[in-house]
Each structure stands twice: as structure tokens, then as C-alpha cells.
Coordinates of C-alpha atoms in Angstrom, one line a residue:
M1 CA 95.4 124.1 97.5
G2 CA 92.9 125.5 100.0
I3 CA 91.7 122.0 100.9
K4 CA 95.2 120.6 101.4
L5 CA 96.3 123.6 103.5
T6 CA 93.2 123.4 105.7
L7 CA 93.8 119.7 106.4
L8 CA 97.4 120.4 107.3
I9 CA 96.6 123.3 109.6
V10 CA 94.0 121.3 111.5
F11 CA 96.4 118.3 111.7
F12 CA 99.2 120.4 113.1
A13 CA 96.9 122.2 115.5
V14 CA 95.6 118.9 117.0
M15 CA 99.2 117.6 117.4
V16 CA 100.3 120.7 119.3
G17 CA 97.1 120.7 121.3
V18 CA 97.7 117.2 122.5
G19 CA 101.3 118.1 123.4
I20 CA 100.0 121.0 125.6
Y21 CA 97.3 118.7 127.1
S22 CA 100.0 116.1 128.0
R23 CA 102.4 118.5 129.7
R24 CA 101.2 117.1 133.1
H25 CA 102.9 113.8 132.2
T26 CA 106.4 115.3 131.9
R27 CA 107.1 115.9 135.6
S28 CA 109.0 112.7 136.2
V29 CA 111.4 110.6 134.1
D30 CA 109.1 107.6 134.1
S31 CA 106.2 109.8 132.9
F32 CA 108.2 111.5 130.2
V33 CA 109.8 108.4 128.8
L34 CA 107.2 105.6 129.5
G35 CA 103.9 107.4 130.3
G36 CA 104.2 106.1 133.9
R37 CA 104.1 102.5 132.7
A38 CA 100.3 102.6 132.7
V39 CA 99.4 103.0 129.0
G40 CA 96.3 101.0 127.8
P41 CA 96.0 98.5 125.0
W42 CA 94.6 100.8 122.2
L43 CA 97.2 103.6 122.8
T44 CA 100.0 101.0 123.1
A45 CA 99.0 99.1 120.0
F46 CA 98.6 102.2 117.8
A47 CA 101.9 103.6 119.2
Y48 CA 103.6 100.3 118.2
G49 CA 102.0 100.3 114.7
T50 CA 102.5 104.0 113.9
T51 CA 106.1 103.8 115.0
Y52 CA 106.6 100.8 112.8
F53 CA 105.2 102.3 109.6
S54 CA 106.2 105.8 108.3
A55 CA 107.0 107.6 105.1
V56 CA 109.9 105.1 104.7
V57 CA 107.5 102.3 104.2
F58 CA 104.8 104.3 102.2
V59 CA 107.2 106.2 99.9
G60 CA 110.5 104.4 100.0
Y61 CA 109.9 100.7 100.6
A62 CA 106.5 100.4 98.9
G63 CA 107.9 102.2 95.8
Q64 CA 111.2 100.3 95.5
F65 CA 110.1 96.8 96.4
G66 CA 106.7 97.1 94.6
W67 CA 108.7 98.0 91.5
K68 CA 111.1 95.1 91.9
Y69 CA 108.7 92.3 93.0
G70 CA 105.3 93.4 91.8
I71 CA 102.2 92.3 93.7
S72 CA 104.3 89.7 95.6
S73 CA 105.7 92.6 97.6
T74 CA 102.5 92.2 99.6
W75 CA 104.2 89.3 101.4
I76 CA 106.4 91.9 103.1
G77 CA 103.3 93.5 104.6
I78 CA 102.0 90.0 105.7
G79 CA 105.4 89.3 107.3
N80 CA 105.3 92.6 109.1
A81 CA 101.9 91.7 110.5
L82 CA 102.5 88.1 111.6
I83 CA 106.2 88.3 112.6
G84 CA 106.8 91.9 113.3
S85 CA 103.6 92.5 115.2
L86 CA 101.7 89.4 116.3
L87 CA 104.7 87.2 117.1
A88 CA 106.6 90.1 118.7
W89 CA 103.8 90.8 121.1
V90 CA 103.4 87.1 122.0
V91 CA 107.1 86.3 122.4
L92 CA 108.4 89.6 123.8
G93 CA 105.4 91.6 125.2
R94 CA 104.7 90.0 128.6
R95 CA 108.3 89.1 129.5
T96 CA 109.7 92.5 128.5
K97 CA 107.2 94.3 130.7
V98 CA 107.8 92.0 133.7
M99 CA 111.6 91.9 133.6
T100 CA 112.2 95.5 132.7
Q101 CA 109.9 96.6 135.6
H102 CA 111.7 94.2 137.9
L103 CA 115.1 95.7 136.8
N104 CA 113.7 99.2 136.8
S105 CA 115.2 99.7 133.4
R106 CA 113.7 102.5 131.2
T107 CA 115.6 101.9 127.9
M108 CA 117.1 99.0 126.0
P109 CA 120.7 99.9 126.8
D110 CA 119.6 100.2 130.5
F111 CA 118.2 96.6 130.2
F112 CA 121.5 95.3 128.9
G113 CA 123.4 97.1 131.7
E114 CA 121.1 95.6 134.5
R115 CA 120.4 92.2 133.0
Y116 CA 124.1 91.5 132.3
G117 CA 125.6 93.5 135.2
S118 CA 127.8 95.7 132.9
N119 CA 127.8 99.4 132.8
A120 CA 130.1 99.2 129.7
L121 CA 127.5 97.3 127.8
K122 CA 124.9 100.0 128.7
I123 CA 127.2 102.8 127.5
V124 CA 128.2 101.1 124.2
A125 CA 124.6 100.2 123.5
S126 CA 123.5 103.8 124.0
I127 CA 126.1 105.0 121.6
I128 CA 124.9 102.5 119.0
V129 CA 121.3 103.6 119.4
F130 CA 122.2 107.3 119.1
V131 CA 124.4 106.8 116.0
F132 CA 122.2 104.5 114.0
L133 CA 118.8 106.1 114.7
I134 CA 120.0 109.2 112.9
P135 CA 120.0 107.7 109.4
Y136 CA 116.6 106.2 110.1
T137 CA 115.2 109.6 111.1
A138 CA 116.8 111.2 108.0
S139 CA 115.1 108.7 105.8
V140 CA 111.7 109.5 107.3
Y141 CA 112.2 113.2 106.6
N142 CA 113.4 112.4 103.1
G143 CA 110.3 110.3 102.2
L144 CA 107.8 112.7 103.7
S145 CA 109.4 115.8 102.0
R146 CA 109.2 114.2 98.5
L147 CA 105.5 113.8 99.0
F148 CA 105.1 117.4 100.2
G149 CA 107.0 118.6 97.1
M150 CA 104.5 116.7 94.9
A151 CA 101.5 118.1 96.6
F152 CA 102.5 121.7 97.3
N153 CA 105.5 122.4 95.1
I154 CA 107.3 123.5 98.3
P155 CA 111.1 123.3 98.3
Y156 CA 112.4 120.1 99.9
S157 CA 114.4 121.9 102.6
Y158 CA 111.3 123.9 103.8
C159 CA 109.4 120.6 104.2
V160 CA 112.1 119.0 106.3
I161 CA 112.5 122.0 108.6
T162 CA 108.7 122.4 109.1
M163 CA 108.4 118.7 110.0
A164 CA 111.3 118.9 112.5
V165 CA 109.9 122.0 114.3
F166 CA 106.4 120.5 114.9
T167 CA 107.8 117.1 116.0
A168 CA 110.1 118.8 118.5
V169 CA 107.3 120.9 119.9
Y170 CA 104.8 118.2 120.8
V171 CA 107.4 115.7 122.0
I172 CA 109.1 118.3 124.2
L173 CA 105.8 119.4 125.6
G174 CA 104.1 116.1 126.3
G175 CA 106.8 113.3 126.2
Y176 CA 105.6 109.7 125.7
M177 CA 102.0 110.4 126.6
A178 CA 101.7 113.1 123.9
T179 CA 103.2 110.7 121.3
A180 CA 100.9 107.9 122.4
I181 CA 97.7 110.0 122.1
N182 CA 98.9 111.5 118.8
D183 CA 99.8 108.0 117.6
F184 CA 96.2 106.9 118.1
I185 CA 94.8 109.9 116.2
Q186 CA 97.4 109.4 113.5
G187 CA 96.7 105.7 113.3
I188 CA 93.0 106.3 112.6
I189 CA 93.9 108.7 109.8
M190 CA 96.3 106.1 108.3
L191 CA 93.7 103.4 108.3
G192 CA 91.1 105.4 106.5
G193 CA 93.6 107.0 104.2
I194 CA 95.3 103.9 102.8
I195 CA 92.0 102.3 102.0
A196 CA 90.8 105.4 100.1
V197 CA 94.1 105.7 98.2
I198 CA 94.3 102.1 97.0
A199 CA 90.7 102.2 95.8
S200 CA 91.3 105.5 93.9
V201 CA 94.5 104.4 92.3
L202 CA 93.2 101.1 91.1
T203 CA 90.0 102.7 89.8
G204 CA 92.1 105.0 87.7
K205 CA 93.6 101.9 86.0
G206 CA 90.2 100.4 85.3
G207 CA 89.7 98.4 88.5
F208 CA 91.7 95.7 90.2
L209 CA 91.3 93.0 87.5
N210 CA 92.3 95.3 84.7
A211 CA 95.3 96.6 86.7
V212 CA 96.4 93.0 87.3
Q213 CA 96.0 92.1 83.6
S214 CA 98.0 95.1 82.6
L215 CA 100.8 94.3 85.1
A216 CA 100.9 90.7 83.9
Q217 CA 101.9 91.9 80.4
I218 CA 105.0 93.7 81.6
P219 CA 108.1 91.5 80.7
S220 CA 110.8 90.6 83.2
D221 CA 114.4 89.4 82.8
I222 CA 113.7 86.6 85.3
P223 CA 111.6 83.6 83.9
V224 CA 108.6 82.5 85.9
T225 CA 107.0 79.1 86.4
Q226 CA 105.1 77.9 83.4
G227 CA 101.4 78.8 83.6
Q228 CA 101.9 82.0 85.5
P229 CA 100.8 85.1 83.6
G230 CA 103.8 87.3 84.4
A231 CA 106.6 87.8 86.8
F232 CA 105.1 90.8 88.6
T233 CA 101.8 89.1 89.2
S234 CA 103.2 85.7 90.2
F235 CA 102.8 84.3 93.7
F236 CA 106.4 84.9 94.9
G237 CA 107.4 87.4 92.3
P238 CA 110.6 87.5 90.1
D239 CA 113.1 87.3 92.9
P240 CA 111.9 85.3 95.9
L241 CA 115.2 85.1 97.7
N242 CA 115.8 88.8 97.9
L243 CA 112.1 89.2 98.8
L244 CA 112.7 86.9 101.7
G245 CA 115.6 89.1 102.9
V246 CA 113.3 92.2 102.9
V247 CA 110.6 90.2 104.9
I248 CA 113.2 89.2 107.5
L249 CA 114.7 92.7 107.9
T250 CA 111.4 94.5 108.1
S251 CA 109.6 91.9 110.2
L252 CA 112.1 90.3 112.6
G253 CA 114.0 93.5 112.8
T254 CA 111.4 95.1 115.0
W255 CA 112.3 92.6 117.8
G256 CA 115.6 94.4 118.2
L257 CA 114.7 98.1 117.7
P258 CA 114.7 100.1 120.9
Q259 CA 112.0 102.5 119.7
M260 CA 109.7 99.5 119.2
I261 CA 110.6 97.5 122.3
S262 CA 110.0 100.5 124.5
K263 CA 106.3 100.2 123.8
F264 CA 106.3 97.0 125.9
Y265 CA 107.9 98.7 128.8
S266 CA 104.9 101.0 129.2
I267 CA 102.1 98.4 129.0
K268 CA 99.5 98.7 131.7
D269 CA 98.3 95.1 132.4
E270 CA 97.6 91.6 131.0
K271 CA 94.6 92.8 129.1
S272 CA 96.6 95.4 127.3
I273 CA 99.0 92.7 126.0
N274 CA 96.2 90.4 124.7
V275 CA 94.2 93.2 123.2
G276 CA 97.2 95.1 121.9
A277 CA 98.5 92.1 120.1
I278 CA 95.3 91.7 118.1
I279 CA 94.9 95.5 117.4
S280 CA 98.6 96.0 116.2
T281 CA 98.4 92.9 114.0
L282 CA 95.2 94.1 112.2
F283 CA 96.7 97.6 111.9
A284 CA 99.8 96.1 110.3
I285 CA 97.8 94.0 107.8
I286 CA 95.9 97.0 106.6
I287 CA 98.7 99.6 106.6
S288 CA 101.8 97.6 105.6
G289 CA 99.9 95.1 103.5
G290 CA 98.1 98.0 101.8
C291 CA 101.3 100.0 101.2
Y292 CA 103.1 97.2 99.5
F293 CA 100.1 96.1 97.6
L294 CA 99.7 99.6 96.2
G295 CA 103.4 99.7 95.4
G296 CA 103.1 96.5 93.5
F297 CA 101.3 98.3 90.7
G298 CA 104.1 100.9 90.3
R299 CA 105.2 99.7 86.9
L300 CA 101.9 100.7 85.5
F301 CA 102.9 104.3 86.0
D302 CA 106.4 104.1 84.4
N303 CA 107.3 107.5 83.0
E304 CA 110.4 109.5 82.0
A305 CA 109.9 111.6 85.2
L306 CA 110.8 108.5 87.3
H307 CA 114.2 108.1 85.7
D308 CA 117.4 110.0 86.2
A309 CA 118.0 112.3 83.2
G310 CA 121.7 111.5 83.1
T311 CA 121.9 107.8 83.8
G312 CA 118.4 106.6 83.1
A313 CA 118.3 104.9 86.5
M314 CA 115.0 104.5 88.3
I315 CA 114.4 107.0 91.1
Y316 CA 112.5 104.7 93.4
D317 CA 111.6 107.3 95.9
S318 CA 109.6 109.1 93.2
I319 CA 107.3 106.2 92.2
I320 CA 104.6 106.5 94.9
P321 CA 104.4 110.3 94.8
Y322 CA 104.0 110.1 91.0
M323 CA 101.3 107.4 91.3
L324 CA 99.4 109.8 93.7
S325 CA 99.9 113.0 91.7
T326 CA 96.9 112.1 89.4
L327 CA 94.5 112.0 92.3
S328 CA 92.0 114.7 93.2
D329 CA 93.0 117.6 95.5
L330 CA 91.0 116.1 98.4
L331 CA 92.6 112.7 98.1
I332 CA 96.1 114.2 97.7
G333 CA 95.4 116.2 100.9
I334 CA 94.3 112.9 102.6
V335 CA 97.5 111.2 101.4
V336 CA 99.7 114.0 102.7
V337 CA 98.0 113.9 106.1
L338 CA 98.2 110.1 106.0
V339 CA 101.9 110.0 105.4
L340 CA 102.5 113.0 107.7
S341 CA 100.7 111.0 110.5
A342 CA 102.8 107.9 109.9
S343 CA 106.0 109.9 109.8
M344 CA 105.5 112.2 112.7
S345 CA 104.6 109.3 115.0
T346 CA 107.8 107.5 114.0
L347 CA 109.9 110.6 114.3
A348 CA 108.5 111.3 117.8
S349 CA 109.3 107.8 118.9
L350 CA 112.8 108.0 117.4
V351 CA 113.8 111.3 119.0
L352 CA 112.3 110.3 122.4
T353 CA 114.2 107.0 122.3
S354 CA 117.5 108.6 121.4
S355 CA 117.3 111.5 123.8
S356 CA 116.3 109.2 126.7
T357 CA 119.1 106.8 125.9
M358 CA 121.8 109.5 125.8
T359 CA 120.5 111.1 129.0
L360 CA 119.7 108.0 131.2
D361 CA 122.3 105.6 129.9
L362 CA 125.3 107.8 128.9
L363 CA 125.3 111.0 130.9
K364 CA 123.5 110.0 134.1
D365 CA 125.9 108.7 136.7
N366 CA 128.7 108.4 134.1
V367 CA 129.3 112.1 133.2
V368 CA 126.9 113.9 135.5
K369 CA 126.6 112.6 139.1
N370 CA 123.5 113.1 141.2
M371 CA 121.2 114.1 138.3
S372 CA 117.8 115.2 139.6
E373 CA 114.5 114.1 138.0
K374 CA 113.9 117.6 136.7
K375 CA 117.4 117.9 135.3
Q376 CA 117.1 114.5 133.5
V377 CA 113.8 115.6 131.8
V378 CA 115.3 119.0 130.8
T379 CA 118.4 117.2 129.4
M380 CA 116.3 114.8 127.4
Q381 CA 114.4 117.8 125.9
I382 CA 117.7 119.4 124.9
F383 CA 118.8 116.2 123.3
I384 CA 115.5 116.0 121.4
V385 CA 116.4 119.3 119.7
F386 CA 120.0 118.2 119.1
F387 CA 118.9 114.8 117.6
I388 CA 116.4 116.5 115.3
V389 CA 118.9 119.1 114.1
V390 CA 121.5 116.5 113.2
S391 CA 118.9 114.3 111.4
V392 CA 117.7 117.4 109.4
L393 CA 121.2 118.2 108.3
I394 CA 121.6 114.6 106.9
A395 CA 118.1 114.6 105.4
L396 CA 119.0 117.9 103.5
D397 CA 121.7 116.0 101.6
P398 CA 120.8 112.3 101.9
P399 CA 123.5 109.9 100.7
T400 CA 121.3 107.2 99.2
F401 CA 117.8 106.0 98.6
I402 CA 115.3 105.9 101.5
A403 CA 115.2 102.1 101.7
Q404 CA 119.0 101.9 101.9
L405 CA 119.2 104.5 104.7
M406 CA 116.6 102.5 106.7
G407 CA 118.3 99.2 105.9
I408 CA 121.6 100.5 107.4
S409 CA 119.9 101.7 110.6
W410 CA 117.7 98.6 111.1
G411 CA 120.5 96.3 110.2
A412 CA 123.0 97.7 112.8
L413 CA 120.4 98.1 115.6
A414 CA 118.6 94.8 115.2
G415 CA 121.7 93.0 114.3
A416 CA 123.4 94.1 117.5
F417 CA 120.4 94.0 119.9
L418 CA 117.9 91.4 118.8
A419 CA 119.7 88.2 119.9
P420 CA 121.0 89.4 123.4
F421 CA 117.6 91.0 124.2
L422 CA 115.5 87.9 123.1
Y423 CA 117.8 85.3 124.7
G424 CA 118.2 87.6 127.8
L425 CA 114.4 87.3 128.5
Y426 CA 114.3 83.5 128.2
W427 CA 117.7 82.0 128.9
K428 CA 119.8 82.3 132.0
R429 CA 123.0 81.0 130.3
V430 CA 123.6 84.1 128.2
T431 CA 127.1 85.6 128.9
N432 CA 128.5 89.1 128.7
A433 CA 131.0 87.9 126.0
A434 CA 128.0 86.7 123.9
V435 CA 126.4 90.1 124.1
W436 CA 129.7 91.9 123.1
A437 CA 130.0 89.4 120.2
S438 CA 126.5 90.3 119.0
F439 CA 127.2 94.0 119.2
V440 CA 130.4 93.6 117.2
T441 CA 128.7 91.3 114.6
G442 CA 125.6 93.4 114.0
V443 CA 127.4 96.8 113.7
G444 CA 130.4 95.2 112.0
I445 CA 128.5 93.5 109.2
T446 CA 126.4 96.6 108.5
V447 CA 129.2 99.1 108.6
S448 CA 131.8 97.0 106.7
N449 CA 129.2 96.3 104.0
M450 CA 128.7 100.1 103.6
F451 CA 132.3 100.5 102.5
I452 CA 133.2 97.1 100.9
G453 CA 129.8 96.1 99.5
Y454 CA 130.3 92.3 99.7
I455 CA 126.5 91.9 100.2
A456 CA 124.8 93.7 97.3
S457 CA 121.8 95.0 99.2
P458 CA 122.0 96.8 102.6
I459 CA 118.6 95.2 103.2
N460 CA 120.0 91.7 102.9
A461 CA 123.1 92.7 104.9
G462 CA 120.8 93.7 107.7
A463 CA 119.0 90.4 107.5
V464 CA 122.3 88.6 107.6
A465 CA 123.4 90.6 110.7
M466 CA 120.2 89.6 112.6
V467 CA 120.4 85.9 111.8
S468 CA 124.1 85.9 112.6
G469 CA 123.4 87.3 116.1
L470 CA 120.8 84.6 116.7
I471 CA 123.5 82.0 116.0
I472 CA 126.5 83.7 117.7
V473 CA 124.9 84.5 121.0
P474 CA 124.1 80.9 122.1
V475 CA 127.4 79.5 120.6
V476 CA 129.6 82.1 122.5
S477 CA 127.5 81.7 125.6
L478 CA 128.1 77.9 125.7
I479 CA 131.9 78.2 125.3
T480 CA 132.4 81.1 127.8
P481 CA 132.2 80.9 131.6
K482 CA 128.7 80.9 133.1
P483 CA 127.3 84.1 134.6
S484 CA 126.8 84.3 138.4
K485 CA 124.0 81.8 139.2
E486 CA 122.8 83.8 142.2
K487 CA 122.4 87.0 140.3
V488 CA 120.7 85.5 137.3
D489 CA 118.3 83.5 139.5
E490 CA 117.4 86.6 141.3
I491 CA 116.6 88.4 138.0
F492 CA 114.4 85.5 136.8
T493 CA 112.4 85.4 140.0
C494 CA 110.3 88.1 138.5
Y495 CA 108.5 85.5 136.4
D496 CA 107.7 83.4 139.4
E497 CA 106.0 86.1 141.5
K498 CA 102.5 85.1 142.4
V499 CA 99.6 87.3 141.3
T500 CA 95.8 87.1 141.7
I501 CA 93.6 87.6 138.6
T502 CA 89.9 87.2 137.9
K503 CA 88.3 84.1 136.4
K504 CA 87.4 86.0 133.2
R505 CA 91.2 86.2 132.6
S506 CA 92.1 82.6 133.7
L507 CA 90.3 79.3 134.6
E508 CA 93.2 78.1 136.8
G509 CA 91.9 76.3 139.9
N510 CA 88.6 75.1 138.4

């Protein structure tokens, strides 16, 4: 216990110390929300990766989908790296930085308002962000607290409240720069921790080959291709279609999440995009691929403690904590700090995104006129506290499994925002009606499915919402009146602005 407590105390001290150090970056709105739009490649890449992966992935998703799909759940991690990280940086990174700086937009709702010339779009988008980031935040608290309970036997409620207090302290003190620096430190911890954990867990089962052989002997209700040793060690697992739905939601979904896209707003220069794309992809391969790979061996740890005493149903959120409970105190301490690192970075980004959206997009100029820079920053800090309190109240009595909570949040946000944001960066023909249609479709599919349940899994419902938006936006745009050519042309001039760069960055002109 002494080792685990020491690691925690050092961790929290460093996080708060960084918050105090970063206070000088909270004097203006741009500094508080975007780090002055001058954040380098390493900080940006690690901020992107650590915001992407949290206790939701490590405890909730890795446990649930590792149990369902076996080793094939590693495909989710590969999809996260190639689609959710590499392709996102290549397709969105540069254009997001250029257009949002040209429009002087600081948040995703602000982008919709400026890009499509509609204050109503901005207001509705900000409400969607605020409402649907709450269940995601609650799911992060939930996952982390289960791990704390395993390691320290601390009541769940105490864990949630402690996490909330420390997150609020360093985000309020240092804003985006504090989260970016802490994300870098936390990312290093995550990289070392996941490698050590995988090695230790597999060693406890006789090594990788023995663990695979044992997993291959576990029967499945779904038949596999002849010649394959077992459903849970097969290439695409026992349920490839549902596995694909998870890959789409967790990979393509990042393209429409405001807390992820905001990282591109703050990029410093061209080099930061190129280097950041590589770093974030490698980070995702190790962290996400490692988490799902570890979760794939969950069935080797099947135990009565993992089943509900009354119904016998599997408690998915307990699988990973139980797998780790047999490790040494030092390794358990490392795991706790690992997941704490992943979760606090995600929470910091979520609360900063939500508070900035409510302040800049909903209150400023709509409710409160002539809002000074200082008043905007103070208002955001107040909303950070409010957002955390609401999330904690939900986390203390969570309505469903971690994965389902996250699926609802990602499905609504990415389903509503992905298509109009992506097309808005590339296509001049997108209309306001198409954006409204995407908002209604994304939120409509996710919310209606919560009550009616016509799509069995909230994860698949989220994937359907995203794909639907990608189809609906171009169709509605083509059948509705064109937007003002003069205004759209002016917006897209940002891509044609001439710049001078060194030959080490480009060979143009040779």
C-alpha cells in the first residue's frame, strides 16, 4: 500500500505543479482554450492520444470487447491508430488549422456558426456538446473508480470525488497549456505502463503461446472457419460484423468529436502536423492496440466474481480490474497511475471543451453582451466546476456499462458533427439545411435508440448515425439552394494564401 500511495502522491503533486506553472497561459481566451495556437508537435500529438484513450478504453472497452471477440479485438486498436489517428491528422489536421484560424473560431460550434453563417447552428451545436459530453465524462469516472476500488479498497464515491477535485484544480489553474504538458507526462507513463502490464499478465498464464493455446480451447456459440483453432483466437473473431461496428465508432468517431478536433486548432506549424501525425499513430498502436490485445485474454480469468450474483450476467467493467488484481503491488501501482493518467487527460479535455463551448458559443453575445476577456475566462472556470459536479452525480449512479455510456456520447456527437465538419472543410456546396439534417439524424438515431432499442447495441447505433450523416449531408446539399457564392469563396481563400517555406520542407521550384 505504501508503494501505491507514494506513486499516487507524486502523480497528483506533478499534475498540480504543472497547473501552477501554466497559470501565465490563462490571461486571454485564446491562451486558456487553445494555448495561444502555438503548441508544438509532441505536446499536440500526446494531447490527441491521451484525450482519445482513457479508463473507458482500458477498463470498459478492452474488457467488454476482449471478452466478446477474443484476440481479434486488437483490430479495434489497429483501426484507432490508422483511421482515428493517422488518417484524421492527414485529412483534417492542416485544413482545420487553416480554416479555423481564418474564421477566428475557437470551438467546433463556433466553426459551424462562422462557416455556415448561422448563429442558430452555433447555439444548437453548443447545447449538443454540453449535453452529450456529460455521459462520456461519467463513464471515465466510472472506469477509473472501479480500478481504484480493486487497488485500494476505497469506496467508489470517494474515488470519483477525488478525481474530480484534482482535475478541476489543474485545468482551472493552467487551462489548455496545463492539460497539454500534463498529457505529455501522462502519455509517457501510459506507454511504459501498458507494456509492463501486458508482459506481466501473459507471463502469469505461462507466456504468450500458452495463453493463446488456452484461449483456443474455450468454446463459442458461433462456428469458425474450418482449420481455425478457436473462435476467440481466430483472425476476425466470433462476430466480425459487430466488431466492424466498434471499429467504425471508436475510429471514425474521433473525426467528429469536439474535444479531439480542438487539438488541430492549436497546432503551431507545418512541422507539427507532419511529426504529430506519426507520433499520435505510434502512440495509438501501442496504447489502444495493447489495451484490446490484453482484453482479448479476459476469458482466461473467468470467475464467479465477474458475474452478477442474481442474474449470472457478466459484469464487463470488472474483467480488467480482476485480471490485474493478481499482479504485484508495484505493478498494480503502475497500472493505477497508468489509467489515472489516461483518464485525467481525457477528463481535462472534456471539461475544457464543454466550458469553453458554453461560454463562447452560448453565453457570449447571446445572453451576456460585451463580455470582456477576463470575464470569459472566469466564466469558463466556473463552468468547469459545474460540468464536473454534474458528471460526478451521474457517475455515482451510472445507468449502464461504461462502453454503452461512451457509445451514446460518441454516437450523438460524431453522428451530428462529423459529416458537416468534414465536408465543410473541403466542399463549398454544403448548405445550412444539410447541417441541420445531420444534427437531427445524429442525435435522433442515438436518443431514439436509447428508448426504443431498434439497434441492439448503442455502439452500432453510433456507427449508423455517423455513416448516415456522411450520406445525408451531400444529398440534402444537392437538393437545397446553394449557399452564397461570394461568402463561401471568401472563406475558402484561406487555402490559397501564398506562404514561403524552406527547401527542407518542400522542393517546389527546383
